[in-house]
Amino acid sequence: MGVVGDRIGPVRFRDRFLQGESVEGSVRSPILSSWQRSRLLGLSPDQSELPFEQDIDLEGPLLRAAEPVLDRLQVIFAGSQTNISLADGHGMVLARRFGEKSMVRRLAPIQILPGFVFAERFAGTNGIGLSLAERRLCQVYGAEHFAERSQASACTAIPLRDQLSGHILGVLCLGYPYTDADPALIPVVRKAAEAIERRLMDQSSAREHGLLQAYLDAAHLARSGEHGLDGHPVAMVDFLQSELEQSDQATLKEKATELMSGDRRAAAEVPLSRGRWVTLVSRPVTSAAGVEGVVVEALLPEDSERHAPAPTHPHAPAAGPPPAFRPHVAPGPDPAGVRARGAPPADGPSRAGRVRGLVLVGEPEVGKYAVAARRRLELLAEASNRIGTTLDVSRTAWELAETAVPRLADFVTIDLPAGVLLGEESPHPTAEMHRTVVHGIREDCPFYPVGAQVSLRPTTPHMRCIATGQPVLEQDLKAAFGWIAQDPQHAELLLAHNIHSLITVPLLARGAVLGVASFYRSQDPAPYGDDDRSLAQELAARASLCIDNARRYTREHTLALSLQRSLLPRGLPEQSAVEVAHRYLPAESGVGGDWFDVIPLSGARVALLVGDVVGHGLHAAATMGRLRTAARNFAELELAPDELLTHLDNLMVRLDREEGGDGPDSASTGIVGATCLYAIYDPTSQLCTMARAGHPPPALVRPDGAVALLDLPAGPPLGLGGLPFESVEILLPEHSQLVLYTDGLIEDRHRDVDVALDALNRALAHPDRAPEDTCQAVLDAVAPEHPADDIALLVARTHAVPADRIATWELDADPALVSEVRAASVSQLNRWGLEESAFATELLLSELVTNAVRYGTAPIRVRLIHDRNLICEVHDASSSAPRMRQSATTDEGGRGLFLVAQLAQSWGTRYTTGGKVIWAECSLAAA
């Protein structure tokens, strides 16, 4: 802060600011904004001349309402160095009071005489000007003043508002030496402002009482001087207050308020419940004091009070808020005092046989305020239904704009940081604003386009509202120098399109800045007011929560989607049994637990897998990852499809039991189960063994184009426990296509499953299409436009290992036959052109066949497969498998499998219904 001489406040920062240095974060935001505006206006700190107006209306309503309050303040601050100022809505001082009378002799004329204008554009930063600019209570201390002449003083100022319209009528300001600054001054100023505003309201009430008295006097004269239905006043009271239902009373008052706001002679028929109806008539009225207003009367047919049926009008106006006045009743014909100015009385049928009663009386402006208030309430009610219908950040921002146009604004722009659009909290929101919404009554207004990055200067209303967390109102954009300084050419284009008033509102939720919404007015010549600012703030507050919910959902959805994608195969493994293509399409409303996998197995075989975990979100994705990992591990054990599903079923039961828990503090995470389809294809035999657990059946496209859904036993979903699964073996001709998918592809609430399956069959009836093209064709033809569930799709075109690339030998359990197998294998490798692999293969077969002869059971079968790798298999009828162990230096055996592991790229054991197979693969590239 610092003190220099008689100055207090941010002296060093003020000096740095005047030298052109940045002082953001070191000075209060309203003060800094005011300094910046003062500099843009070209003001000089040593400037002392202010505009002076000699013509002051000493009989104006503001001064008449404030004088007793000013006198009371003078008594409160008697003997102090406090001066009390009353300024009008333009910053011109109307009256001065002083705690110590001698101050008049010591102070300069600018500080004692009414008539000087302290608006910010003339005087720079000061209490009166800042209060008008910020439209709220403000305090300015010492060096916070822009002008040098005010450096030794401090002030507290508060706007004075018309309680009906919300318009600022003036400012009450207390000035005092900075040494007398006291927080207790704030409640004193607030109470004084409230007293002045109450007196202004009393003046309005006095005018309204005069209008009512004029109406009653005219009605009394009419009853005494003219004939009429003066015997019905009580009946009219009973009908309006007793017989009418609450909804009917609200309907009458709402329509009466609209007629009163019209400031003219008018009539409207208002249908009521039970077939009744009332005619409302509005007429100008003038009080004895010359105040012009409007009276609204109700005219009923004479039999309405006796509940006689009347024609029903089906389109009754909606009920609205009660008006500002109580209904009064007076009978009689058209009183002369209530007759329209320059208009004839209501003669003829409207007078005969009717009951007349007063509904409302008042000034037209009051009716306009009531109508505007009701419309604001209606807009807020509509906003609750229209904003936040989706969990999309951009769409929610659009809904805010669509709600505000045209009832609050003619144009709306919304800027959001890039991080918010991606679901994150932006660490520097003002540095990465992007135009997200431009919406208005026309499309030709030259706002920055959607997608453009918006760089905001500190003086703009957008930055000011973000810095303060409060909406900023610019009533006259032609005088909004901070807004103009952002981009003068762009501002000139907008002003040329008659855009004249602006409200900027920060989008805040849970302490985070989500963006800024700007509301522009062009068609309505009246500028925005404080009521409009409050309405815009309320709309933005509701939208901010919805945007934050959408942002959080986007973040969670992105995390879940990233987790799920990380758990899905990132690339397909190399294998030659099938040509595979796949697609994964996440749901629009949330990430699910769909997955697929392609797992190479021994003997050139391949496993194909698709599954679907019940539920959505992170938990479903995590469960999917656990199931996929378990399925790969079980596949490595060379389990048959039905056995693998049994193991997965047991795993799901354990997961459900562990995560659901049985204690009172446990909360179930919602694991219900999963579906799965597991298939193993053997290219040497072209047999495919499949089993499914509650999963949709696969589709088979034969080489001739025939499409069929394979009839596999459905099996129970995973997680039920204790129920068996069944495998089915099917011969697949070479170049057949096996199509595996999850239920998200065919299930849609807007479409029958049979219709989807027919579309799937038609999309697959192209056998010559590559799997990649088949995947895309299926998604285009079958997938829902807005999928509610994940979609996993796997298309596999089968291949077969040619017979001349397979060599098989049968032998008995005779050690003498091992050498014959070795010789036969070397000869076969020579025919395949694999002479370089002969030595390693000969050693491998020697060890494997010897083990089978010594420890296995006949029959023994040896098979060589020339595929991507050279595969050596030895089958015997024994179910016992060898295992590799660490042999001691004194052991005579136990090193054969160690030798196999060194020579082969991989090796292992798989069990069959008739025994086991010991296999080893040798890389041809390594050979």
Short mmCIF file of C-alpha atoms in Angstrom, two decimals, residues 379 403-410 503 519-521 528 531-533 535-537 539:
data_model
loop_
_atom_site.label_atom_id
_atom_site.label_comp_id
_atom_site.label_asym_id
_atom_site.label_seq_id
_atom_site.Cartn_x
_atom_site.Cartn_y
_atom_site.Cartn_z
CA LEU A 379 -38.51 -17.05 -18.54
CA THR A 403 -33.56 -19.47 -23.95
CA ALA A 404 -32.40 -15.85 -23.72
CA VAL A 405 -33.15 -14.90 -27.33
CA PRO A 406 -35.33 -12.92 -27.97
CA ARG A 407 -37.01 -12.34 -24.59
CA LEU A 408 -33.92 -11.09 -22.77
CA ALA A 409 -31.41 -10.42 -25.53
CA ASP A 410 -31.33 -9.94 -29.27
CA ILE A 503 -24.61 -7.43 -20.01
CA PHE A 519 -26.22 -10.53 -23.77
CA TYR A 520 -26.66 -7.76 -26.36
CA ARG A 521 -29.71 -5.59 -27.05
CA TYR A 528 -30.61 -2.84 -20.10
CA ASP A 531 -33.54 -6.13 -13.36
CA ASP A 532 -32.24 -7.37 -16.70
CA ARG A 533 -28.81 -7.83 -15.16
CA LEU A 535 -32.25 -11.99 -14.76
CA ALA A 536 -29.15 -12.60 -16.88
CA GLN A 537 -27.21 -13.53 -13.74
CA LEU A 539 -29.99 -17.61 -16.15
#
